[in-house]
mmCIF file of C-alpha atoms (C1' of nucleotides) in Angstrom:
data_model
loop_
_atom_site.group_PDB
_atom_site.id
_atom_site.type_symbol
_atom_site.label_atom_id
_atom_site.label_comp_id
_atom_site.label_asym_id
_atom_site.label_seq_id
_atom_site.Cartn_x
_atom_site.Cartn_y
_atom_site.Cartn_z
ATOM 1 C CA UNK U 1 4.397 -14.626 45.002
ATOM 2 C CA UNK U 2 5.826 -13.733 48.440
ATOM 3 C CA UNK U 3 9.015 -15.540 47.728
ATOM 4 C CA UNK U 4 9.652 -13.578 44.574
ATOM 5 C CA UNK U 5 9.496 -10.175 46.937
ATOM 6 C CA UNK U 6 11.908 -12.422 49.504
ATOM 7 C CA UNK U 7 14.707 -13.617 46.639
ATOM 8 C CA UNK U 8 14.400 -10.293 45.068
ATOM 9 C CA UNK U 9 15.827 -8.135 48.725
ATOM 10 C CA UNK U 10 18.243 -10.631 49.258
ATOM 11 C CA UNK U 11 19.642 -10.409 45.197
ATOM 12 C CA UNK U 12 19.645 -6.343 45.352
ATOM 13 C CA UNK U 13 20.817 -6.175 49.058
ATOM 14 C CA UNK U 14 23.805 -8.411 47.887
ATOM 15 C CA UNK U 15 24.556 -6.035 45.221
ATOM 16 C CA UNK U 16 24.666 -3.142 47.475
ATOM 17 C CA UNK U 17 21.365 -1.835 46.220
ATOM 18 C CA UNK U 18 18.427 -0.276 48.557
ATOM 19 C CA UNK U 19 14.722 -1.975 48.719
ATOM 20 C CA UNK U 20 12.530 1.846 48.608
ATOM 21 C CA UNK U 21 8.746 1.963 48.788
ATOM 22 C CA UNK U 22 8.476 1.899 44.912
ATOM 23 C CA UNK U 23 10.934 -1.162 44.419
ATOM 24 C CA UNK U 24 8.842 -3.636 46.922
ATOM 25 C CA UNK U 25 5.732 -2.420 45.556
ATOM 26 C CA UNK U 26 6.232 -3.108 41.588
ATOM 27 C CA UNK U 27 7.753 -6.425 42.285
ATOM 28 C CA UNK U 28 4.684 -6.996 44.482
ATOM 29 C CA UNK U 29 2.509 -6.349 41.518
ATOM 30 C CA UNK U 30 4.389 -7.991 38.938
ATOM 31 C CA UNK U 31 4.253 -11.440 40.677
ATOM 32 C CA UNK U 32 0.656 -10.863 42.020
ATOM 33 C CA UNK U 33 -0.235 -11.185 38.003
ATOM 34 C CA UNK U 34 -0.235 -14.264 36.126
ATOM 35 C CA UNK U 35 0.102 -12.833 32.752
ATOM 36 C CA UNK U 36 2.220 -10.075 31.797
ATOM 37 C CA UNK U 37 1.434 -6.396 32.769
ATOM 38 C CA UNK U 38 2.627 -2.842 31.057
ATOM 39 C CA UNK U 39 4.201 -0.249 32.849
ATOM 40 C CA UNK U 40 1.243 1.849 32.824
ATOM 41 C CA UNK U 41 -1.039 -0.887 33.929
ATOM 42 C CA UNK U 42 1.643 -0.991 37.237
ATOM 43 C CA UNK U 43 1.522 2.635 37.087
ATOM 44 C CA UNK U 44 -2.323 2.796 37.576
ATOM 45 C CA UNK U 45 -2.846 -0.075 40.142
ATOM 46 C CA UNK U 46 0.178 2.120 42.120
ATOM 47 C CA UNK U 47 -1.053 5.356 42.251
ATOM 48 C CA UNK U 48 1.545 6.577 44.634
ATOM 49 C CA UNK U 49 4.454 5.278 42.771
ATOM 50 C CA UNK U 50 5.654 7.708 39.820
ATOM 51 C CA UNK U 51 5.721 6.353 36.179
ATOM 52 C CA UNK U 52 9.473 6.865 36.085
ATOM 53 C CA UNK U 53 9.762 4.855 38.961
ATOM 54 C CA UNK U 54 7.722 2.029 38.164
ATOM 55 C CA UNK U 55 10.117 1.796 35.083
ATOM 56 C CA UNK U 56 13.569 2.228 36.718
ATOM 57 C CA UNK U 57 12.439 -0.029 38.989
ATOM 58 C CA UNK U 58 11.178 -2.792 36.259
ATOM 59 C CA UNK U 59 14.452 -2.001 34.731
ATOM 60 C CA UNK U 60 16.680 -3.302 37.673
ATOM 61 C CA UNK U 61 14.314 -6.160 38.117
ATOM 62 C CA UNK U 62 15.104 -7.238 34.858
ATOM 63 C CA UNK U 63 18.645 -6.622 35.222
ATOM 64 C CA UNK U 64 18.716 -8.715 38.807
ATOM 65 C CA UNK U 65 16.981 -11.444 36.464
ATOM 66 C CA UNK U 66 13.916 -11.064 38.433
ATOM 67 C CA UNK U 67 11.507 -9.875 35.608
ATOM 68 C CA UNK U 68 11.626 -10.244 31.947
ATOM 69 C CA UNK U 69 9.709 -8.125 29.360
ATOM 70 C CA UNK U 70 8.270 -9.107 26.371
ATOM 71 C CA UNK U 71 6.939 -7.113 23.170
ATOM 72 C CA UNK U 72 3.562 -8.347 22.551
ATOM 73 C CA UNK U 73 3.067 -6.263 19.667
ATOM 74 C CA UNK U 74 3.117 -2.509 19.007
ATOM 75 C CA UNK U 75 2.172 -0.799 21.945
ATOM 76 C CA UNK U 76 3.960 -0.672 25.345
ATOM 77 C CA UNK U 77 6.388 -3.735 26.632
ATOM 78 C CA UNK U 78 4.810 -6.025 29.289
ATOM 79 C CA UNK U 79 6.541 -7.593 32.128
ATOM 80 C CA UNK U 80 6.332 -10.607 34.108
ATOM 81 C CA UNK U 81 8.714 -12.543 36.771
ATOM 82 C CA UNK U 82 11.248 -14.312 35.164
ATOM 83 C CA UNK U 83 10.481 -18.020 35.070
ATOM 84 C CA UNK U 84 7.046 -17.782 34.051
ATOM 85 C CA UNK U 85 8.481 -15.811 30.826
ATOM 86 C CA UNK U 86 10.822 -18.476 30.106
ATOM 87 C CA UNK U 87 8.721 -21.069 30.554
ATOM 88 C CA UNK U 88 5.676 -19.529 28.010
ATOM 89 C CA UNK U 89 5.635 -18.064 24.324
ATOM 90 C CA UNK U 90 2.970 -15.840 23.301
ATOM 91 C CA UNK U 91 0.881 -16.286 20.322
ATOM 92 C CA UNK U 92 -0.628 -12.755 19.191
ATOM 93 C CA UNK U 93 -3.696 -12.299 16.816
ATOM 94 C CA UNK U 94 -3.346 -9.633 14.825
ATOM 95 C CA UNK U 95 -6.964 -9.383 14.167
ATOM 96 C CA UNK U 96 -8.114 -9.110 17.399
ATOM 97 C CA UNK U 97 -5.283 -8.827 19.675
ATOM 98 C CA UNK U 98 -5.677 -11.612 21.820
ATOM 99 C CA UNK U 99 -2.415 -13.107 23.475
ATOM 100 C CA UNK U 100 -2.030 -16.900 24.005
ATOM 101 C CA UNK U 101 0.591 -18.459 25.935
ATOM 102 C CA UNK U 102 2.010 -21.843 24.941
ATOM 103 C CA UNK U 103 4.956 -23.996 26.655
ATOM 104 C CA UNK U 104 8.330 -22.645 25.189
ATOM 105 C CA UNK U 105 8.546 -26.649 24.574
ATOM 106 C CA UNK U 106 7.103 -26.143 21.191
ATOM 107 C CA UNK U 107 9.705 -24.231 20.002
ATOM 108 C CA UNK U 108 12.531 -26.923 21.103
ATOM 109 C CA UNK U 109 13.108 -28.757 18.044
ATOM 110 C CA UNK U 110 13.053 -25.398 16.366
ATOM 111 C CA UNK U 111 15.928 -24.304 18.416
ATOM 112 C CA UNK U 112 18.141 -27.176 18.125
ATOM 113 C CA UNK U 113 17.753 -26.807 14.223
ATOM 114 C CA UNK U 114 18.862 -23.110 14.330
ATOM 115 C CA UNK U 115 21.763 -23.443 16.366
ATOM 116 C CA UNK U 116 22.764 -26.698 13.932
ATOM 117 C CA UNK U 117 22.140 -25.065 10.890
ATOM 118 C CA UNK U 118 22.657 -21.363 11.428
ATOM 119 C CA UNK U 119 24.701 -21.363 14.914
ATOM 120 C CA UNK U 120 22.328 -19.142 16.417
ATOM 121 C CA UNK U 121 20.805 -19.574 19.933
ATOM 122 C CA UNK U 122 17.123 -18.484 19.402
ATOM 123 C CA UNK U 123 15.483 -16.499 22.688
ATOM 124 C CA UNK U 124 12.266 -16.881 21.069
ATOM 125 C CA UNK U 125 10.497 -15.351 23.579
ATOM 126 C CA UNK U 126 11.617 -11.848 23.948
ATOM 127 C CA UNK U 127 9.054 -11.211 20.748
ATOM 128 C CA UNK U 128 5.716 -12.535 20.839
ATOM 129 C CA UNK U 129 5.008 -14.397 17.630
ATOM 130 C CA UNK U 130 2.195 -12.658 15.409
ATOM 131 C CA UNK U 131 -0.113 -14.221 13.385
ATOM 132 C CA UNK U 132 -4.264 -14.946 13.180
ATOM 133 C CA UNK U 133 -6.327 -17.293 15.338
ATOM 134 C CA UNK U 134 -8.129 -19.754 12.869
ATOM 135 C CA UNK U 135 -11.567 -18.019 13.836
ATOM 136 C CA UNK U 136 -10.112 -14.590 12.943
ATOM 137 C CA UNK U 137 -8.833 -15.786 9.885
ATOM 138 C CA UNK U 138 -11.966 -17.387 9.010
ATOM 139 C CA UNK U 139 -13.538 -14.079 9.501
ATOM 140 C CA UNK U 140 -11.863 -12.261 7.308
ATOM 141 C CA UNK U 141 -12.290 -14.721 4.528
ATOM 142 C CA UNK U 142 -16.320 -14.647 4.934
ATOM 143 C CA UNK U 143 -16.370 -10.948 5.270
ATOM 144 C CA UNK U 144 -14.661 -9.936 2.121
ATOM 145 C CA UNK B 1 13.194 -3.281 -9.313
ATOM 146 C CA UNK B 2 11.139 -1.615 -12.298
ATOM 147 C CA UNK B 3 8.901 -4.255 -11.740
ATOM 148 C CA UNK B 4 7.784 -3.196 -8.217
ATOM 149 C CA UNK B 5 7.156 0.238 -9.501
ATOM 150 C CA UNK B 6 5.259 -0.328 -12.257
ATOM 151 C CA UNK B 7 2.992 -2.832 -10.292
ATOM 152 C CA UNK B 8 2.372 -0.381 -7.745
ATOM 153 C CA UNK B 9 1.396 2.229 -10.198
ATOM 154 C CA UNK B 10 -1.063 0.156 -11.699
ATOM 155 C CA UNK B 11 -2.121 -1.041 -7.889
ATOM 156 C CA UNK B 12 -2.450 2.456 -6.967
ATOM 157 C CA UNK B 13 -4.406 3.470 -10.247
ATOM 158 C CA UNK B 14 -7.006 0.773 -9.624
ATOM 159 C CA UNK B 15 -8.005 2.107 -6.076
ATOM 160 C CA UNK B 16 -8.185 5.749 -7.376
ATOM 161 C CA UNK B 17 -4.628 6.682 -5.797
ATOM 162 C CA UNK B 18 -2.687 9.307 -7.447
ATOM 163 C CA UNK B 19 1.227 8.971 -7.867
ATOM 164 C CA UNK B 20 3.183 11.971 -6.318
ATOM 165 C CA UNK B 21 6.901 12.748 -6.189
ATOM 166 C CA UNK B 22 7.165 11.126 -2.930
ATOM 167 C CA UNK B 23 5.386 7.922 -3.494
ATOM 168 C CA UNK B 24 7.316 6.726 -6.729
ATOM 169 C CA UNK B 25 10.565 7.665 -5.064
ATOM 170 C CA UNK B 26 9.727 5.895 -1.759
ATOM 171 C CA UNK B 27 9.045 2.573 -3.652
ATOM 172 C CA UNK B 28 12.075 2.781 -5.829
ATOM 173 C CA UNK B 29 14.053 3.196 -2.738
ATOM 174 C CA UNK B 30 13.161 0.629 -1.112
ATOM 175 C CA UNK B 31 12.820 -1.616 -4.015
ATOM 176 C CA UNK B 32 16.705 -0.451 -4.582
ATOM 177 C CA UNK B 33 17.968 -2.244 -0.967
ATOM 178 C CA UNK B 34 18.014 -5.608 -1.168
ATOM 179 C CA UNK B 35 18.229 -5.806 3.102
ATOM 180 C CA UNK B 36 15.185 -4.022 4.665
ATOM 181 C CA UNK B 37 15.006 0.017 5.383
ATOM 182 C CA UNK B 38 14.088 2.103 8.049
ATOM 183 C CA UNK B 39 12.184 5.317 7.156
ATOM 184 C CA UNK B 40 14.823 7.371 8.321
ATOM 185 C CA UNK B 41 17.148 5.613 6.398
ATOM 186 C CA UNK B 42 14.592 7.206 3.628
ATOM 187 C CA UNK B 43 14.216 10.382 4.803
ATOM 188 C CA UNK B 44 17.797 10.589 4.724
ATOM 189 C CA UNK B 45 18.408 9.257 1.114
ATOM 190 C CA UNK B 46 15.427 11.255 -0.283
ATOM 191 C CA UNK B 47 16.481 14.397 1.749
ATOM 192 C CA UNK B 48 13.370 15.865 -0.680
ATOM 193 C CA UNK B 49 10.819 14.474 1.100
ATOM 194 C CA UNK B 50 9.711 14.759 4.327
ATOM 195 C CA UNK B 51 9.510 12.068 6.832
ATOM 196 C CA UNK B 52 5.857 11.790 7.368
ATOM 197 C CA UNK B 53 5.235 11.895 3.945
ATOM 198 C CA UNK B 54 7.483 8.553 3.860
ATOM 199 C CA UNK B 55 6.114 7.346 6.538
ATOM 200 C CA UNK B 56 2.289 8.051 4.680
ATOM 201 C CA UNK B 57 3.574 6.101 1.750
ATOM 202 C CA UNK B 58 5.363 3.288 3.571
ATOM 203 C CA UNK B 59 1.862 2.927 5.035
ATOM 204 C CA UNK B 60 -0.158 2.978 1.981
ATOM 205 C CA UNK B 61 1.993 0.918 0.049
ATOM 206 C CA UNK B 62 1.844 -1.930 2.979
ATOM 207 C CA UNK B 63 -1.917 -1.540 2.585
ATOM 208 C CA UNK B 64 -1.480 -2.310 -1.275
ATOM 209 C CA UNK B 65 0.296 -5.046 0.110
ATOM 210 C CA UNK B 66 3.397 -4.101 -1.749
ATOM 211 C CA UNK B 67 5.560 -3.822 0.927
ATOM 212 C CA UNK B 68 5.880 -4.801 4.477
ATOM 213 C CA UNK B 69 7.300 -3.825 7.995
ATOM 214 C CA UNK B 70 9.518 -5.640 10.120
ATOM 215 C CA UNK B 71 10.775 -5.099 13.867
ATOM 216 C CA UNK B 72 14.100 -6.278 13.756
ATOM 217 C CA UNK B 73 14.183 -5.239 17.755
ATOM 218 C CA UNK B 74 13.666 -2.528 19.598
ATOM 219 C CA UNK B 75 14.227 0.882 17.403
ATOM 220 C CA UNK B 76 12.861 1.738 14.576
ATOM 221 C CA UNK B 77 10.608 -0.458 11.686
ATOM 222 C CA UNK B 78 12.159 -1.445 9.364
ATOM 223 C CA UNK B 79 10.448 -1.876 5.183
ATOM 224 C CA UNK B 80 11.426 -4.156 2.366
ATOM 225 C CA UNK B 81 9.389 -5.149 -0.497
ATOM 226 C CA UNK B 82 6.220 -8.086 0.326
ATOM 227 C CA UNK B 83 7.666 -10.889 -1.976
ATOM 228 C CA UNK B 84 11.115 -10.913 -0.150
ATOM 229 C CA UNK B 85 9.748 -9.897 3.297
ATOM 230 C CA UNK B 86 7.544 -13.411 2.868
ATOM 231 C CA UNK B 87 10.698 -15.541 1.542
ATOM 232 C CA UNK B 88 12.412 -14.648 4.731
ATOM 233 C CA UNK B 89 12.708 -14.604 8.699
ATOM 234 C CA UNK B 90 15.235 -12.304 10.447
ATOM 235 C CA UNK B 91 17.530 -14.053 13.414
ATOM 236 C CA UNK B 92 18.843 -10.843 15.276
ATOM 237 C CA UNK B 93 21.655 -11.053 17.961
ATOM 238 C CA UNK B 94 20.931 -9.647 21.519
ATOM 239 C CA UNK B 95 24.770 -8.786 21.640
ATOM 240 C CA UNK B 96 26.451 -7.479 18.369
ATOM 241 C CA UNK B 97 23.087 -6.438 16.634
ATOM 242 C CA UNK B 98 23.396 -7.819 13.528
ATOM 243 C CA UNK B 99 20.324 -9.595 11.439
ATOM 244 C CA UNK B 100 20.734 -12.608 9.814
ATOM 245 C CA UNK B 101 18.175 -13.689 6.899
ATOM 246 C CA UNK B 102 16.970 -17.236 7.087
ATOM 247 C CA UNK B 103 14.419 -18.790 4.669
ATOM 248 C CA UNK B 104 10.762 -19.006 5.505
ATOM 249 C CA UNK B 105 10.924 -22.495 4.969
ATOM 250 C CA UNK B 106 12.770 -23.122 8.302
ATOM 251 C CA UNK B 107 10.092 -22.603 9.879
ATOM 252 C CA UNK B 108 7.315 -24.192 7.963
ATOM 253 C CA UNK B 109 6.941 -27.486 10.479
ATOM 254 C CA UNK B 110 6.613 -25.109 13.385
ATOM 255 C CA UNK B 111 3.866 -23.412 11.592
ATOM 256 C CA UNK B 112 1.653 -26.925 10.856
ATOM 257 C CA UNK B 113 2.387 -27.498 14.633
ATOM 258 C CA UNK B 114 1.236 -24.600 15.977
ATOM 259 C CA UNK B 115 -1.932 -24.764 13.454
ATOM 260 C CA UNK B 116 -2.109 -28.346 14.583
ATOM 261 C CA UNK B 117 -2.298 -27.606 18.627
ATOM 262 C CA UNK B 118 -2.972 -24.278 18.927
ATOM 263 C CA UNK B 119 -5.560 -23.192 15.954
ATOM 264 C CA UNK B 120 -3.465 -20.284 15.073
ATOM 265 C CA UNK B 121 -1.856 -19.500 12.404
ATOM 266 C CA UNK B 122 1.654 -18.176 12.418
ATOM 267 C CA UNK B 123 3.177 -14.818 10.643
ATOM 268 C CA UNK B 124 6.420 -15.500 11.705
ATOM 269 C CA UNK B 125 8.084 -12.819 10.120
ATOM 270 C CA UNK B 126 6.547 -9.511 11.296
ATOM 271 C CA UNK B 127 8.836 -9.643 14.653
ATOM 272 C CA UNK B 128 11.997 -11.155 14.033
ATOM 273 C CA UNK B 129 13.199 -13.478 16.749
ATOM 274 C CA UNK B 130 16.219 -12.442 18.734
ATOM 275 C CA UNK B 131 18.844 -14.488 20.529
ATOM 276 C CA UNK B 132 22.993 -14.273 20.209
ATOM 277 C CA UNK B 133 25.257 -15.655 17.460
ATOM 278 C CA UNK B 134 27.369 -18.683 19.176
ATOM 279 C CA UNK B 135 30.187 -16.657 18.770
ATOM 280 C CA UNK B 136 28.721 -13.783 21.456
ATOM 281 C CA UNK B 137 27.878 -15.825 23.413
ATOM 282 C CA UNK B 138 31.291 -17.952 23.827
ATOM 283 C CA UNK B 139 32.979 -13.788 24.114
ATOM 284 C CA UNK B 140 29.808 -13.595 26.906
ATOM 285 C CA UNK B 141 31.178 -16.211 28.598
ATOM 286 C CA UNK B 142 34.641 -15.988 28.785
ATOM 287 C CA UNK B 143 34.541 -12.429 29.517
ATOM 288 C CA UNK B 144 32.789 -12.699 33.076
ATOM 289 C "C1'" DC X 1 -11.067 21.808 -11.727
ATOM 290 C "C1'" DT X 2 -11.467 18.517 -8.186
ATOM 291 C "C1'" DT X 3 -9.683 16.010 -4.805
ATOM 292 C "C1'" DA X 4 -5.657 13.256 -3.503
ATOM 293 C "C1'" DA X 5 -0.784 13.957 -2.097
ATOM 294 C "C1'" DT X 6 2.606 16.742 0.194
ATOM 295 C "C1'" DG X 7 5.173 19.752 3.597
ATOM 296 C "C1'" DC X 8 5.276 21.480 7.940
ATOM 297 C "C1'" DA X 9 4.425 21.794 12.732
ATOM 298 C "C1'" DA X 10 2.353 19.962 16.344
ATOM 299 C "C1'" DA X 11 0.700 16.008 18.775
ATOM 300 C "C1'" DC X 12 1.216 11.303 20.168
ATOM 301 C "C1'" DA X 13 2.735 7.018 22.755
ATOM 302 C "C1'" DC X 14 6.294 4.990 25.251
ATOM 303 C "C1'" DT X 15 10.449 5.401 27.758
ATOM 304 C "C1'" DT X 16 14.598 7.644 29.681
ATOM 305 C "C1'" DT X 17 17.161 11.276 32.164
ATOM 306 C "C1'" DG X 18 18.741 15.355 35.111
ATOM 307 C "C1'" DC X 19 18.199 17.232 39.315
ATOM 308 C "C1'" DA X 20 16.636 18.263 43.881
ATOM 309 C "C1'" DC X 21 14.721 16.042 47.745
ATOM 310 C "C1'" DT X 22 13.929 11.921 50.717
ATOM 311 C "C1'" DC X 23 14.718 8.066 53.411
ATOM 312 C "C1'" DC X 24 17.018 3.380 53.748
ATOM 313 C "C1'" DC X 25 20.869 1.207 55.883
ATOM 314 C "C1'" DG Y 1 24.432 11.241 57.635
ATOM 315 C "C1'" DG Y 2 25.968 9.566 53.151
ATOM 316 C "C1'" DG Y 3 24.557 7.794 49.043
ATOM 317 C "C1'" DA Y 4 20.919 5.068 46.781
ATOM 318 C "C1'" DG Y 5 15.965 5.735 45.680
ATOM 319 C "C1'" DT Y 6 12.195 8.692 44.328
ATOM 320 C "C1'" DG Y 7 9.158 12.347 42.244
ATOM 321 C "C1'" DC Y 8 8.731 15.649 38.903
ATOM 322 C "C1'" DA Y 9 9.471 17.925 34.690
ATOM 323 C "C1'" DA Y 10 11.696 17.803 30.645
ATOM 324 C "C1'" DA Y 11 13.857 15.550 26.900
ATOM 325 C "C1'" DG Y 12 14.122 11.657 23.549
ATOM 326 C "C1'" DT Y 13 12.566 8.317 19.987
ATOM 327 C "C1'" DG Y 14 9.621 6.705 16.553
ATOM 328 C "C1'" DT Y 15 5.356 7.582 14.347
ATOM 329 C "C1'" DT Y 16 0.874 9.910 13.309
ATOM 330 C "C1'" DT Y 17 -2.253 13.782 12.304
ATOM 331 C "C1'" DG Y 18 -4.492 18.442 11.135
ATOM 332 C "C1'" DC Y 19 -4.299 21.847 8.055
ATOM 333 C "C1'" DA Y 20 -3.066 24.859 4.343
ATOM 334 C "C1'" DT Y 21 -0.832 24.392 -0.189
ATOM 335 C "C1'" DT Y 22 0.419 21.942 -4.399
ATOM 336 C "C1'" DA Y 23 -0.225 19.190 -8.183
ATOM 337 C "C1'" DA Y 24 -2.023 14.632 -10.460
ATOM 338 C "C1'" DG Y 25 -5.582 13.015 -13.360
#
DNA sequence: CTTAATGCAAACACTTTGCACTCCC
DNA sequence: GGGAGTGCAAAGTGTTTGCATTAAG
């Protein structure tokens, strides 16, 4: 948590870049999550920070390599430090919305096919994968 | 292609839906493409009708389960017809852009897995999955 | 003739941008 | 004190909605 604030001065420092109030604080808040967080959800835990801050700053995070976002589903992106979001996929239910994370190690065999057969490298999780938790599913079924 | 409009006709019939100008020309069109569509790409074909009346019968169609939406990545959503939309999963490159169609089937092992540890049950083609063609990323590479 | 479908304009959600001001280095 | 960072307002996309009008059944 406090060495994600530390690697990310020293990365925008050496790029010439300045560390403002906004900048320290969104990283800050980003790492102080353990799942992944919207924009606005930054924006209201910072009240003092502007919107359009809390994105340009999210935005040079992400281009530092600092932070990653990820599309959940419709609705707003949602961001979390980088090695957590390589390490994790996220299962959405469409039914009730609910976001599970699972290793990205389940998708490793899946990878190694689609580069073999299709010679594509898959970032499989810059989209969460949609679908319906069995309980959902079974709900639908029973209330039809 | 006159299949799809004739089924939805009947479809629409049976839930007391009437057939207007912009419906039957919205399912032809899309029916027509044999990649998926985004509305505008509609709007501007059927210069006619008006976008949110393509939009309304995008919508309504996809709850007749006729057709179905796709996010191929950021941008807009982008409609094809349900029985091709379910044959197929969409491999879309970071880099140069372009979608690549892959059969459902590649993924059908995942799918038992996931069901397997995770009780959910996977939709793997409403967001395609993104990543880069080998050949962007060798020109990523050698270009640094 | 009744009520669903359409066109149009306005609203909406999310994100980016231009510009003046601020404050880090 | 010079230029990157910030706040604010405004614009930009992509999509939905309210309402008066048209037309399908």
């Amino acid at each position: 948590v406090e060495r994600v604030t530390t690697e990310a001065a020293s990365k925008m420092r050496s790029e010439g870049r300045r560390l403002g109030a906004a900048r320290r604080q969104v990283i800050d808040a980003v790492a102080a999550h353990d799942g992944p967080v919207s924009a606005e959800q930054l924006a209201e835990e910072l009240p003092e920070i502007h919107v359009s801050s809390i994105y340009r700053s999210l935005n040079m995070l992400e281009e530092l390599g600092l932070v990653r976002h990820v599309h959940l589903s419709h609705g707003p992106a949602v961001f979390e430090v980088a090695d957590r979001a390589t390490a994790v996929r996220y299962l959405v239910c469409e039914v009730c919305g609910r976001a599970v994370a699972v290793s990205a190690e389940v998708f490793a065999s899946l990878h190694r096919k689609i580069e073999r057969e299709h010679d594509f490298l898959l970032d499989s999780g810059h989209f969460a994968l949609s679908g319906r938790c069995v309980s959902c599913e079974r709900d639908t079924h029973t209330a039809h």
